[in-house]
mmCIF file of C-alpha atoms in Angstrom:
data_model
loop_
_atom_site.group_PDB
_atom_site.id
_atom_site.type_symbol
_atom_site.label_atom_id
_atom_site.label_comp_id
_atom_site.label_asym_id
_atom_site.label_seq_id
_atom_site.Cartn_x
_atom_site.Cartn_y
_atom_site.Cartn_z
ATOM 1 C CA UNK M 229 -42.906 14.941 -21.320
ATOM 2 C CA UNK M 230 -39.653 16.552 -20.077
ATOM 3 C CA UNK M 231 -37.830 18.100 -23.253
ATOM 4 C CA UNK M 232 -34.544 16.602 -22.106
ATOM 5 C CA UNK M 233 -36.166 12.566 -21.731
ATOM 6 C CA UNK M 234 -33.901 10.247 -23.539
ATOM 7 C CA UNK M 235 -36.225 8.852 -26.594
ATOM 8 C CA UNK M 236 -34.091 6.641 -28.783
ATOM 9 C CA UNK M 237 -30.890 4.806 -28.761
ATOM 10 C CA UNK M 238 -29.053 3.530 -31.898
ATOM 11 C CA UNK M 239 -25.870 2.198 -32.114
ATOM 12 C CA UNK M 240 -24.163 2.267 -35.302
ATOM 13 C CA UNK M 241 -21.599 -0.469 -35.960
ATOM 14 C CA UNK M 242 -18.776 0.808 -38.404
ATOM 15 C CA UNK M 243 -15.995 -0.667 -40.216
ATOM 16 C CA UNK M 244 -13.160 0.472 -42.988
ATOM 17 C CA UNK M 245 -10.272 -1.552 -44.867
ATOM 18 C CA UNK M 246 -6.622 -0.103 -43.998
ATOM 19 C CA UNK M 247 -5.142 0.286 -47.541
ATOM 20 C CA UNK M 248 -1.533 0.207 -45.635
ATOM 21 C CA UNK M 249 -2.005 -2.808 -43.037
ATOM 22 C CA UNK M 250 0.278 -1.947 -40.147
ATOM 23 C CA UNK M 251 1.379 -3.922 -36.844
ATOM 24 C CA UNK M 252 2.388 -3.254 -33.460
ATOM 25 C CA UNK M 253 4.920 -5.163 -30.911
ATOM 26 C CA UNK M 254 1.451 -7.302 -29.933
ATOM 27 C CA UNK M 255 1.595 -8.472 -33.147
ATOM 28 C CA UNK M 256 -1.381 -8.022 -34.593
ATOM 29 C CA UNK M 257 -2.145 -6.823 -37.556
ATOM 30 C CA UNK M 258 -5.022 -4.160 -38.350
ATOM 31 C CA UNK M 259 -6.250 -4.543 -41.365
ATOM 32 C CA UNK M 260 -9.580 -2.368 -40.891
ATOM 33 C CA UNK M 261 -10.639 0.373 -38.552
ATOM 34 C CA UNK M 262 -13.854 0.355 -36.678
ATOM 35 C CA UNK M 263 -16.328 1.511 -33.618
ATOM 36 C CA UNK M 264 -19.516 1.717 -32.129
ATOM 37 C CA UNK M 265 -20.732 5.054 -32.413
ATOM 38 C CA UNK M 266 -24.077 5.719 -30.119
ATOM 39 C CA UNK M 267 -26.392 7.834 -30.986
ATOM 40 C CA UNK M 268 -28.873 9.374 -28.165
ATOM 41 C CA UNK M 269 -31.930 11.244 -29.048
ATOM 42 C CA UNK M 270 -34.162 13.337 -26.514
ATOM 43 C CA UNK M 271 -37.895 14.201 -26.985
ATOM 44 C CA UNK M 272 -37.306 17.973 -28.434
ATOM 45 C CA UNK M 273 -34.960 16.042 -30.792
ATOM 46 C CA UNK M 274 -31.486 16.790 -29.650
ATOM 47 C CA UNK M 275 -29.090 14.227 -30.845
ATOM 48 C CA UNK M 276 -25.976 13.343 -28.551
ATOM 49 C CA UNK M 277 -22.997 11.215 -30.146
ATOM 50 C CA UNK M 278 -20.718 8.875 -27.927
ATOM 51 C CA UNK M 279 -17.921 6.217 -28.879
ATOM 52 C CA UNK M 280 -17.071 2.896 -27.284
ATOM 53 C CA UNK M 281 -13.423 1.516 -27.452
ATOM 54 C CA UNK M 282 -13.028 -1.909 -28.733
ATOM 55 C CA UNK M 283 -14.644 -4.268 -31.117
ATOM 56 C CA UNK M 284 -17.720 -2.388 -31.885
ATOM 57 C CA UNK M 285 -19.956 -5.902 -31.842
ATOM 58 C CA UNK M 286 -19.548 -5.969 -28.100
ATOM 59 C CA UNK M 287 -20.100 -3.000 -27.247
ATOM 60 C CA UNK M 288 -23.110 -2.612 -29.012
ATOM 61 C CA UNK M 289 -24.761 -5.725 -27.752
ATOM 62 C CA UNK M 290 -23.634 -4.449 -23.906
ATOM 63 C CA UNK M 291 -26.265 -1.211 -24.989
ATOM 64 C CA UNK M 292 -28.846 -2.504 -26.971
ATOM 65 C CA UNK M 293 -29.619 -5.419 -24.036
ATOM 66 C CA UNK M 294 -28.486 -3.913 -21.063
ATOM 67 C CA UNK M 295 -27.884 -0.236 -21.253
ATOM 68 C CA UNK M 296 -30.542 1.145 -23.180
ATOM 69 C CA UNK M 297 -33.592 -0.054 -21.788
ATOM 70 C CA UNK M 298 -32.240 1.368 -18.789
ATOM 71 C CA UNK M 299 -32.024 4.811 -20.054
ATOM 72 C CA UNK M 300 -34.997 4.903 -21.909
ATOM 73 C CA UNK M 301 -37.233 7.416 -20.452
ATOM 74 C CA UNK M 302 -34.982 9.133 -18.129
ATOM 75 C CA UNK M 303 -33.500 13.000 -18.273
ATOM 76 C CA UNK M 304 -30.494 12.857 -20.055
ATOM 77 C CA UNK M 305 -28.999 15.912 -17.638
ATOM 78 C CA UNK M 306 -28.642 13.446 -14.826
ATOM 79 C CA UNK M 307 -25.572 11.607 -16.275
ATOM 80 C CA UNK M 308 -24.061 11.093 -13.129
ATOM 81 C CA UNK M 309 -27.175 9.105 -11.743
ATOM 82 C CA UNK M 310 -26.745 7.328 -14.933
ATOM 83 C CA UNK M 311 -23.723 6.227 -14.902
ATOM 84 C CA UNK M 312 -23.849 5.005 -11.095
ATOM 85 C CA UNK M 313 -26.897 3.111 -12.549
ATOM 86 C CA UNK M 314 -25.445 1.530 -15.556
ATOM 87 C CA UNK M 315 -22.197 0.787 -13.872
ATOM 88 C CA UNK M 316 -24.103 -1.128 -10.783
ATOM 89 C CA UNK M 317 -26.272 -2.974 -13.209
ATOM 90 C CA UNK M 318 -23.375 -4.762 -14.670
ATOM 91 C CA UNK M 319 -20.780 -4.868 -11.922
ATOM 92 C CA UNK M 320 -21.990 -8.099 -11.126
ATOM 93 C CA UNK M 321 -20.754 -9.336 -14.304
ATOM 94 C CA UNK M 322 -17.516 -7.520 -14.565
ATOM 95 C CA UNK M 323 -17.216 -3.855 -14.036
ATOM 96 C CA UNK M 324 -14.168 -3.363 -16.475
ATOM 97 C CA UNK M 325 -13.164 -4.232 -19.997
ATOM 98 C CA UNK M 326 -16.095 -3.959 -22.633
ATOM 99 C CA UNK M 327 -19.320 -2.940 -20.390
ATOM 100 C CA UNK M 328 -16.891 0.521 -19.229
ATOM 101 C CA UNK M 329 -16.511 1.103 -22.813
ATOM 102 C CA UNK M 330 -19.742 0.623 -23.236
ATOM 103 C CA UNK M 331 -21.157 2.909 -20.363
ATOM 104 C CA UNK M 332 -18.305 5.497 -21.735
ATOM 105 C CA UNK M 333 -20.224 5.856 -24.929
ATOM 106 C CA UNK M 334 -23.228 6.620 -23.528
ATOM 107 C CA UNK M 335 -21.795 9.104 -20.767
ATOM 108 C CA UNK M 336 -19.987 11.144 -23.765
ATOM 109 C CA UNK M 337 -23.460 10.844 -25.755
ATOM 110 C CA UNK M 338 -25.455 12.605 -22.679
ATOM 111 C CA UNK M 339 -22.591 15.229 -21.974
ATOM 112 C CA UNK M 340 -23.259 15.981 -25.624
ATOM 113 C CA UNK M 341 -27.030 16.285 -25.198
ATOM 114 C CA UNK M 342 -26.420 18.526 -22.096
ATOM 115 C CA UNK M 343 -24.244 21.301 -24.118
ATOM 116 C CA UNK M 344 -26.655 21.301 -27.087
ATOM 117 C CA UNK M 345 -29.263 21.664 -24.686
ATOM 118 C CA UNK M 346 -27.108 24.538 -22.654
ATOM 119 C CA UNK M 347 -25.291 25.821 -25.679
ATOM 120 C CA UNK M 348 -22.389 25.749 -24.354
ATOM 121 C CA UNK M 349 -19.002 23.309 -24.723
ATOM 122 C CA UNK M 350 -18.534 20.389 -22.786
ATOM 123 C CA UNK M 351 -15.853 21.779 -21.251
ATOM 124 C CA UNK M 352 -17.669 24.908 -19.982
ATOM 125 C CA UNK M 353 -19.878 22.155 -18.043
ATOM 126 C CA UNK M 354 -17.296 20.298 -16.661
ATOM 127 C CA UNK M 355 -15.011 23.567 -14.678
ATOM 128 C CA UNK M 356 -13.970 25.272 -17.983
ATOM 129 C CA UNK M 357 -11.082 25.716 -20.259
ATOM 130 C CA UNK M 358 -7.419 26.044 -19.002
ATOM 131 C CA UNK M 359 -6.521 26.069 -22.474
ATOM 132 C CA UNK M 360 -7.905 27.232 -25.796
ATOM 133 C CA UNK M 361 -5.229 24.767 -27.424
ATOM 134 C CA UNK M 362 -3.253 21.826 -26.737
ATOM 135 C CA UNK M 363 -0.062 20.849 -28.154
ATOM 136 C CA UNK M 364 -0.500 17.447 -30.007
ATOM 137 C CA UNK M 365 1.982 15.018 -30.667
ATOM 138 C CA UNK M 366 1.529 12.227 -33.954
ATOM 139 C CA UNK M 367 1.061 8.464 -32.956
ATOM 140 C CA UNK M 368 2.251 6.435 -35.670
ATOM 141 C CA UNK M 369 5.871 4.487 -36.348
ATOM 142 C CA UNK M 370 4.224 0.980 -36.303
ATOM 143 C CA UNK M 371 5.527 -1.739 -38.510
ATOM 144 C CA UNK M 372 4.853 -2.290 -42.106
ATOM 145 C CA UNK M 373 7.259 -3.241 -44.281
ATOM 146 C CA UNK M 374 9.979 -5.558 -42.327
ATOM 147 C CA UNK M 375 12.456 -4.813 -44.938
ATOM 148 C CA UNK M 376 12.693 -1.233 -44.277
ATOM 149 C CA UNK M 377 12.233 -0.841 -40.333
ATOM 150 C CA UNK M 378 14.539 1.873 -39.834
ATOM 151 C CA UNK M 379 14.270 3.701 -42.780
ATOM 152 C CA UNK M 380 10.363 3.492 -42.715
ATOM 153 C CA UNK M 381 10.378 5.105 -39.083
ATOM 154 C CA UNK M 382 12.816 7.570 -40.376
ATOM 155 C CA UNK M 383 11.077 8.781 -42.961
ATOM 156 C CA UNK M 384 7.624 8.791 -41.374
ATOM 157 C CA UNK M 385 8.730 10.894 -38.138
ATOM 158 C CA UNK M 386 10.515 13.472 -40.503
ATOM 159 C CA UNK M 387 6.828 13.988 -42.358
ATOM 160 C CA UNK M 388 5.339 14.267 -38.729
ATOM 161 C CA UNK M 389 8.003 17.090 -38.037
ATOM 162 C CA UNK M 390 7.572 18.705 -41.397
ATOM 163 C CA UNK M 391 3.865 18.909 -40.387
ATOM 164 C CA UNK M 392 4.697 20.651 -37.550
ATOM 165 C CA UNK M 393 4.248 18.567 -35.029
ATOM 166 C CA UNK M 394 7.181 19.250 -31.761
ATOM 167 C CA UNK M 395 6.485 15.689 -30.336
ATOM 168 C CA UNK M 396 6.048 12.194 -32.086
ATOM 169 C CA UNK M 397 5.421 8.701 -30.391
ATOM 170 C CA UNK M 398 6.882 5.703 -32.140
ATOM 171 C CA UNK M 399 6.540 2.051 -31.719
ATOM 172 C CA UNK M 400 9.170 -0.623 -30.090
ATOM 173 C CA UNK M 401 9.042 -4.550 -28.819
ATOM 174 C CA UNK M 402 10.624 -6.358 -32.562
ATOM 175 C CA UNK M 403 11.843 -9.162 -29.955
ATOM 176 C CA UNK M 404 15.234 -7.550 -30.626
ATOM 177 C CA UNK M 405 16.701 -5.349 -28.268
ATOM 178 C CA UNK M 406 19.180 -3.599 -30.645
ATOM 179 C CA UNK M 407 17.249 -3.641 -33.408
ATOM 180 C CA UNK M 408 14.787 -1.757 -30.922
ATOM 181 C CA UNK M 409 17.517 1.062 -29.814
ATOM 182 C CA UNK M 410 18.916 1.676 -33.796
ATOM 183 C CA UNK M 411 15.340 2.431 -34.743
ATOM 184 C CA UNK M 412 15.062 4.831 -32.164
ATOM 185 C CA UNK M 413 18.320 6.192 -32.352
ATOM 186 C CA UNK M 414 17.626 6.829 -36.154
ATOM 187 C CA UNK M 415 14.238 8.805 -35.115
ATOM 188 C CA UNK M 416 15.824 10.715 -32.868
ATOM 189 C CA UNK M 417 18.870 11.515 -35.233
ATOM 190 C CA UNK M 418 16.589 12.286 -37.562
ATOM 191 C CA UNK M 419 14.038 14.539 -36.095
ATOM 192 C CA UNK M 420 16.598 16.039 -33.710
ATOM 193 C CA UNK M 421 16.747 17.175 -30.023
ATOM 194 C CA UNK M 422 14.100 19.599 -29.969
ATOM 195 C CA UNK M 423 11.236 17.415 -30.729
ATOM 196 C CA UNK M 424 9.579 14.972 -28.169
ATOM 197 C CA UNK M 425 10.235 11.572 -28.322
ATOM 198 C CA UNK M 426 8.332 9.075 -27.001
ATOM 199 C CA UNK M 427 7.998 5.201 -26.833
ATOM 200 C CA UNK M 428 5.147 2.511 -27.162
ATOM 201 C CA UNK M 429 6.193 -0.968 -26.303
ATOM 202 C CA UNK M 430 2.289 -2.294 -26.120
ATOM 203 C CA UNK M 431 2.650 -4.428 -22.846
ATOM 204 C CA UNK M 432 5.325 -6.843 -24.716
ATOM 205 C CA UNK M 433 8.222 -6.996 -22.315
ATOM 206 C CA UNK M 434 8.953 -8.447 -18.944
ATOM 207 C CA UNK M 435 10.224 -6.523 -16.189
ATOM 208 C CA UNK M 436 13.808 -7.290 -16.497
ATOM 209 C CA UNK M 437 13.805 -6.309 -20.771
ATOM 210 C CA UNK M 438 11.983 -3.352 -19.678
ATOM 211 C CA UNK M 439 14.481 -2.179 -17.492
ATOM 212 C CA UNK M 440 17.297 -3.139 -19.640
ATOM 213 C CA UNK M 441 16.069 -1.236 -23.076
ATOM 214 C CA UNK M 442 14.665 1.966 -20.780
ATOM 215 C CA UNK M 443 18.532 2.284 -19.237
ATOM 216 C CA UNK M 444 19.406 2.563 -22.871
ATOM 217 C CA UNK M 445 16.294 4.722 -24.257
ATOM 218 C CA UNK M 446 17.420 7.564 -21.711
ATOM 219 C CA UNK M 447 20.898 8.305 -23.208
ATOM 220 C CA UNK M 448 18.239 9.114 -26.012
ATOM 221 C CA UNK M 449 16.734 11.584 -24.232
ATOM 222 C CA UNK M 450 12.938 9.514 -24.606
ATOM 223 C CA UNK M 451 10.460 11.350 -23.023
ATOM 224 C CA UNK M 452 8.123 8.669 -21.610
ATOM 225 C CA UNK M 453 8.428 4.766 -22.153
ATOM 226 C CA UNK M 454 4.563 3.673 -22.944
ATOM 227 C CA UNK M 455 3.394 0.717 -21.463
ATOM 228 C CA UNK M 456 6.336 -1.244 -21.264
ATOM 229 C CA UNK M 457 4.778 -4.682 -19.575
ATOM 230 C CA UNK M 458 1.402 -6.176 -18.921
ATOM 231 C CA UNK M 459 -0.624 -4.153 -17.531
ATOM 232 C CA UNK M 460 -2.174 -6.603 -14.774
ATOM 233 C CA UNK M 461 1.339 -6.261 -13.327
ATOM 234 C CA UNK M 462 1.262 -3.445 -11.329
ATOM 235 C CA UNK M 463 3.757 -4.881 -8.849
ATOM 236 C CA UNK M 464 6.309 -5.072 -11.682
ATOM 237 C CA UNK M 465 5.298 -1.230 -13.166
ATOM 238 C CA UNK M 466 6.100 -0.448 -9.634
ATOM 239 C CA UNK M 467 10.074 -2.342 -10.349
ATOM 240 C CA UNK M 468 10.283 -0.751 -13.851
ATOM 241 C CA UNK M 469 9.339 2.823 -12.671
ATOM 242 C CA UNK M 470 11.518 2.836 -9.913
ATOM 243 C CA UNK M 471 14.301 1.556 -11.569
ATOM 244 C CA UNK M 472 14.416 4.030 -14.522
ATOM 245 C CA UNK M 473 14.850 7.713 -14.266
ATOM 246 C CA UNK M 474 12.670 8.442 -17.662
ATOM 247 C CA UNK M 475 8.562 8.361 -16.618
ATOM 248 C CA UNK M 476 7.007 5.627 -17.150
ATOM 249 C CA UNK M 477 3.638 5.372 -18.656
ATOM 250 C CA UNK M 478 0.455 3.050 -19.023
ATOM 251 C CA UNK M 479 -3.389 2.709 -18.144
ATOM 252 C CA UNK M 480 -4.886 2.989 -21.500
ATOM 253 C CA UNK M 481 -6.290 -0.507 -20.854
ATOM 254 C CA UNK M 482 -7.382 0.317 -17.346
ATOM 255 C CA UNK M 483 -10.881 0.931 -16.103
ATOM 256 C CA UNK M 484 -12.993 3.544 -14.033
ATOM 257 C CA UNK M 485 -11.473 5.186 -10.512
ATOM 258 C CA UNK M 486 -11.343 2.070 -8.919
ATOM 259 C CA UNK M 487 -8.788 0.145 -11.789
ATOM 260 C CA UNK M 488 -6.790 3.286 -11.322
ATOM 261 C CA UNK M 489 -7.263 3.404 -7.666
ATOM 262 C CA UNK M 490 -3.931 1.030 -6.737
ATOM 263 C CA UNK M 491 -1.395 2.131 -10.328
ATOM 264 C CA UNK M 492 -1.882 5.684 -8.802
ATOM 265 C CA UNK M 493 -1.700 5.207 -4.886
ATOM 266 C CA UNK M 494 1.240 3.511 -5.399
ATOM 267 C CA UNK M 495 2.574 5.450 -8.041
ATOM 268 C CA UNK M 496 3.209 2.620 -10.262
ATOM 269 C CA UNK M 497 3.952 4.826 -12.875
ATOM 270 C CA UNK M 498 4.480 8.786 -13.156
ATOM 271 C CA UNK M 499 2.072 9.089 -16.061
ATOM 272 C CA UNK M 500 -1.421 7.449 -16.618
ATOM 273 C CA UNK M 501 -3.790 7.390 -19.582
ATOM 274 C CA UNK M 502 -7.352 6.895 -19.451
ATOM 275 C CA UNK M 503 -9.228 6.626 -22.281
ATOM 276 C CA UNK M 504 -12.586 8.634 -22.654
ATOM 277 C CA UNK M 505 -13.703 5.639 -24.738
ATOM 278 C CA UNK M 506 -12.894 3.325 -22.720
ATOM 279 C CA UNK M 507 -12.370 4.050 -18.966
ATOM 280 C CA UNK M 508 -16.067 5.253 -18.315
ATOM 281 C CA UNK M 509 -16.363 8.048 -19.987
ATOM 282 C CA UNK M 510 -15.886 11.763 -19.557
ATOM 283 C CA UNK M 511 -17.603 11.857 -16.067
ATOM 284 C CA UNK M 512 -15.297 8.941 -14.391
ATOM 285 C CA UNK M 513 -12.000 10.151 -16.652
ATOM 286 C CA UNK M 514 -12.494 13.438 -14.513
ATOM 287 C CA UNK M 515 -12.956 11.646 -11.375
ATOM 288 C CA UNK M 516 -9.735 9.494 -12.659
ATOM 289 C CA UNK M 517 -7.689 12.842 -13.101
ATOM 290 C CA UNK M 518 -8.422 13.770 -9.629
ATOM 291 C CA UNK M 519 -7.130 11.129 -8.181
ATOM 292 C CA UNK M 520 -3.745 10.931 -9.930
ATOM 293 C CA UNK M 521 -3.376 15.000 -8.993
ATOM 294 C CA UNK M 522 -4.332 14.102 -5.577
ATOM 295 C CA UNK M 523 -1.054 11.688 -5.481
ATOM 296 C CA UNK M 524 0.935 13.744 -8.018
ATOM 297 C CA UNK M 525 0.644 11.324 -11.012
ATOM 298 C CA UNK M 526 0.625 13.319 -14.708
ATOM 299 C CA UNK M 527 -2.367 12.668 -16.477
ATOM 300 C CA UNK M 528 -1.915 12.545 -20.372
ATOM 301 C CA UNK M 529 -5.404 10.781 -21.932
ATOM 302 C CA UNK M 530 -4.708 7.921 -24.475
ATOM 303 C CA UNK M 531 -6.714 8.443 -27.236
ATOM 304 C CA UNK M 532 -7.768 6.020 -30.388
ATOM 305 C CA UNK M 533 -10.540 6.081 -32.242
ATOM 306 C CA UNK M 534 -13.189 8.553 -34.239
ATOM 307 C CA UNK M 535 -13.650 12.129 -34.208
ATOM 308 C CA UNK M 536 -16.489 11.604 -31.266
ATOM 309 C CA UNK M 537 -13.121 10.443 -29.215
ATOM 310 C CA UNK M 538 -11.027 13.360 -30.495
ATOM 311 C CA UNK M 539 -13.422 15.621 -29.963
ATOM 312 C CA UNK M 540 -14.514 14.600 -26.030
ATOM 313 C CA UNK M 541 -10.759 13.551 -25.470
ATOM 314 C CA UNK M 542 -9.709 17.295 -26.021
ATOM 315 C CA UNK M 543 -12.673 18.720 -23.814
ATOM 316 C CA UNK M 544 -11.501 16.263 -21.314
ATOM 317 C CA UNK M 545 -7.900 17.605 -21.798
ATOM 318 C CA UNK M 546 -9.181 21.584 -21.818
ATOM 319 C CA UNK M 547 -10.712 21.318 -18.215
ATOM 320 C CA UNK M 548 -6.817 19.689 -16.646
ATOM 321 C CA UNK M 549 -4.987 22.161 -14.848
ATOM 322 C CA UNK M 550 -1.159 22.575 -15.769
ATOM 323 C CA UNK M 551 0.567 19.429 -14.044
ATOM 324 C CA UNK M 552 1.934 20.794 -12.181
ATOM 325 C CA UNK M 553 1.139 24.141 -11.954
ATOM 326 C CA UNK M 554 4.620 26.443 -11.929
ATOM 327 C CA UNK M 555 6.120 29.745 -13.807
ATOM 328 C CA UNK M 556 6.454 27.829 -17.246
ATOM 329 C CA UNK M 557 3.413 25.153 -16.971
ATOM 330 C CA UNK M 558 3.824 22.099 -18.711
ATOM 331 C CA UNK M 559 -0.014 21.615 -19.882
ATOM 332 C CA UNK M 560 -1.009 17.539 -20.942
ATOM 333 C CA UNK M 561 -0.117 16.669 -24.368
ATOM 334 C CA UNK M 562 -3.161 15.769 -26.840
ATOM 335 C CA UNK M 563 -2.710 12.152 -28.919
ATOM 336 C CA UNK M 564 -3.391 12.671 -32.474
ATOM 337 C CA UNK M 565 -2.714 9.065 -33.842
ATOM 338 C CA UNK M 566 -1.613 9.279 -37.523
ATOM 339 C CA UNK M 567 -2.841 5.849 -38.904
ATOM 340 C CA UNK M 568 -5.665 5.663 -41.476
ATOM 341 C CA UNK M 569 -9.099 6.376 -40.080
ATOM 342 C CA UNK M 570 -11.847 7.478 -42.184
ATOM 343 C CA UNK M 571 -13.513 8.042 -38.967
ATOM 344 C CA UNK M 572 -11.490 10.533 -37.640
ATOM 345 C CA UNK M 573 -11.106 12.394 -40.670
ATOM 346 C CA UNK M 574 -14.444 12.157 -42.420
ATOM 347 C CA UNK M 575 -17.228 11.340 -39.766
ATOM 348 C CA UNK M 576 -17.595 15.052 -38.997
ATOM 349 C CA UNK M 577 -18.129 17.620 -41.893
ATOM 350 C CA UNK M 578 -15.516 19.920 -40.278
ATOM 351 C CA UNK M 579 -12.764 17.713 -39.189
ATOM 352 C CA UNK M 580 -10.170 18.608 -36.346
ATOM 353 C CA UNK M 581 -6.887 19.169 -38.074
ATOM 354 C CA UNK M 582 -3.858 19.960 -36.325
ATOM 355 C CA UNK M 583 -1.709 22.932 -37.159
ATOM 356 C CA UNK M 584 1.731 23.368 -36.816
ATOM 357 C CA UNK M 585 1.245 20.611 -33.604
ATOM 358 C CA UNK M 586 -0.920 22.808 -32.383
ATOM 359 C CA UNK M 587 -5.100 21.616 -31.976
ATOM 360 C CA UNK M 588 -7.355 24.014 -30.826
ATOM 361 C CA UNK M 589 -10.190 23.192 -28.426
ATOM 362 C CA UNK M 590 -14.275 22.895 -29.854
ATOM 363 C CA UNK M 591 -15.926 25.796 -29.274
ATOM 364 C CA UNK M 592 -19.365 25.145 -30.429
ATOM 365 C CA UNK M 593 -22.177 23.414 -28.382
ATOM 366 C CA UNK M 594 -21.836 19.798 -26.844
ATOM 367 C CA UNK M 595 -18.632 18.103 -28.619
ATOM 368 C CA UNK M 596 -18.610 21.069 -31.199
ATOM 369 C CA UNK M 597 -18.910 18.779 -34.267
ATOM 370 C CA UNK M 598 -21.266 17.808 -36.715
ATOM 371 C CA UNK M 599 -21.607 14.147 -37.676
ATOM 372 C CA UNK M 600 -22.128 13.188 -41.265
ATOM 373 C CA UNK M 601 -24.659 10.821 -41.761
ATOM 374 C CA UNK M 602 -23.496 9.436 -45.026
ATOM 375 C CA UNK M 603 -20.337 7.935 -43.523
ATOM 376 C CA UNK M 604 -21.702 5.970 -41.126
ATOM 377 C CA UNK M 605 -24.210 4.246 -43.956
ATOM 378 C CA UNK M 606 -21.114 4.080 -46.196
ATOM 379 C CA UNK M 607 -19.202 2.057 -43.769
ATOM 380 C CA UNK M 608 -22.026 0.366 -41.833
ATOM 381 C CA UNK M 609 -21.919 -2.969 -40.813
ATOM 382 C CA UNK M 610 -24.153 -3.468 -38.149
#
């Protein structure tokens, strides 16, 4: 039997409680934090780890009944013939949504396999490292206590900054406009003109409240304005991102090159923001990238989720050129999202910390991390 054959796939269903419940513009409210964390295992006992966006349930019936007894058997280096497998298998039933994130976990589980196997990093495989670090910038500033809206984004960003992070991305969409632009203009008071600001609105506006609030978030000097309406509206992205002078981002909830075919060819917004979890993993995120460079769209990965997604995201993020490339480059920004996750911060016995907004790119073989077995029993569910 080849060494490399794909033996065994397990998917491990994992939950935690959120001792601070928090809430975005959506309005929901997360009270635990999960995923599906697949596990691959060839037949000289490599192990390669993946992670599927979304409610870990789905995804892991999409594997166990469709995916992996399709993979079963086959060499785990041809992850490109893979994935045009998997994907064609369930394109008949919908190519996007929870099958990609699916198929993503498996394609970051075999690029795993493949730099164990080669000893090498990820990004080594996929055109090498532009960067040994990326600049990071905290994801956090949701909602908790109603009383204290202001004052609890305040005080929050000004830990982020005493951290050392240079950039921070904040939550808006309370239904109130003003009540919107005071919180920000308290952040950005607070934390000063030197460090990025950014905005999350979570799909919650229409077009014309869009346009309204971003004419008002530029006098506060906001670098990008995140996903300000649904995202099946790319006809009214188009309205909102010509309209405003500040970029314009979105595509988190987007799906392989073809869902990020039209946003990009049009330019219906200046930054996009696949996620390796989610869009189809690292091997149609690259194909993603190259696209939006093609048509001069930034590329700046979304990222939520484990330290699997951490860890691919920023291999992902090591192989992008500067965009664009000039005397002073401005390299893609990493998302480090600040909300309790015992999955992010315990799941691998060395955890990726961030220093002074600064995280520096794996350097061992594969993702470069070492799961711990004991946390996905503790928080098992499935």
């Amino acid at each position: 039997m080849n060494p490399s054959t794909i033996k065994k796939v397990t998917c491990h269903a994992v939950a935690a409680p959120v001792e601070r419940p928090f809430t975005s513009s959506r309005g929901w409210l997360y009270k635990t934090r999960g995923s599906c964390i697949v596990e691959i295992e060839t037949a000289d006992g490599i192990v390669g780890w993946g992670e599927c966006y979304g409610p870990s349930a789905v995804a892991k019936a999409y594997i166990e009944t469709q995916f992996a007894p399709r993979i079963i058997g086959r060499d785990a280096f041809d992850v490109e013939v893979i994935w045009e497998d998997l994907y064609n298998r369930i394109k008949d039933y919908g190519g996007k949504g929870m099958a990609a994130a699916a198929l993503s976990g498996i394609d970051i589980a075999l690029w795993d396999i493949v730099g164990k196997a080669c000893g090498k990093p990820i990004h080594k495989l996929i055109g090498g490292a532009f960067r040994s670090e990326v600049t990071c910038y905290a994801t956090g500033l949701y909602f908790i206590d109603m009383d204290r809206l202001i004052e609890e984004a305040v005080e929050e960003a000004q830990g982020y900054v005493e951290e050392g992070f240079t950039a921070v991305k904040m939550k808006i969409g309370l239904g109130d406009p003003k009540l919107d632009i005071r919180r920000v203009a308290a952040v950005r008071d607070a934390i000063g003109p030197d460090v990025r600001l950014m905005v999350d609105a979570n799909h919650c506006m229409t077009v014309p409240q869009a346009i309204r609030i971003g004419r008002e978030l530029e006098k506060l000097d906001i670098e990008w304005f995140e996903e300000p309406i649904s995202p099946e509206d790319v006809d009214g992205y188009v309205e909102v991102t010509r309209a405003l002078d500040m970029a314009v981002a979105g595509g988190e909830n987007e799906m392989t090159r073809w869902g990020f075919r039209d946003l990009v060819v049009r330019k219906a917004m200046d930054i996009i923001q696949p996620d390796v979890c989610a869009a189809g993993g690292i091997s149609e995120c690259r194909k993603i990238a190259t696209l939006a460079a093609a048509h001069g769209v930034e590329c700046v990965p979304h990222a939520w989720g484990s330290v699997i997604g951490v860890a691919a995201t920023l291999h992902f993020l090591a192989a992008l050129p500067d965009q664009p490339p000039s005397f002073r480059p401005m390299p893609p920004m990493f998302e480090f999202e600040q909300c309790e996750n015992p999955f992010r911060d315990l799941l691998a016995k060395e955890p990726i910390v961030q220093h002074r907004g600064k995280v520096q790119i794996p350097t061992g073989a594969g993702l470069g991390i070492e799961i711990d077995r004991s946390v996905l029993d503790r928080y098992r569910i499935g």
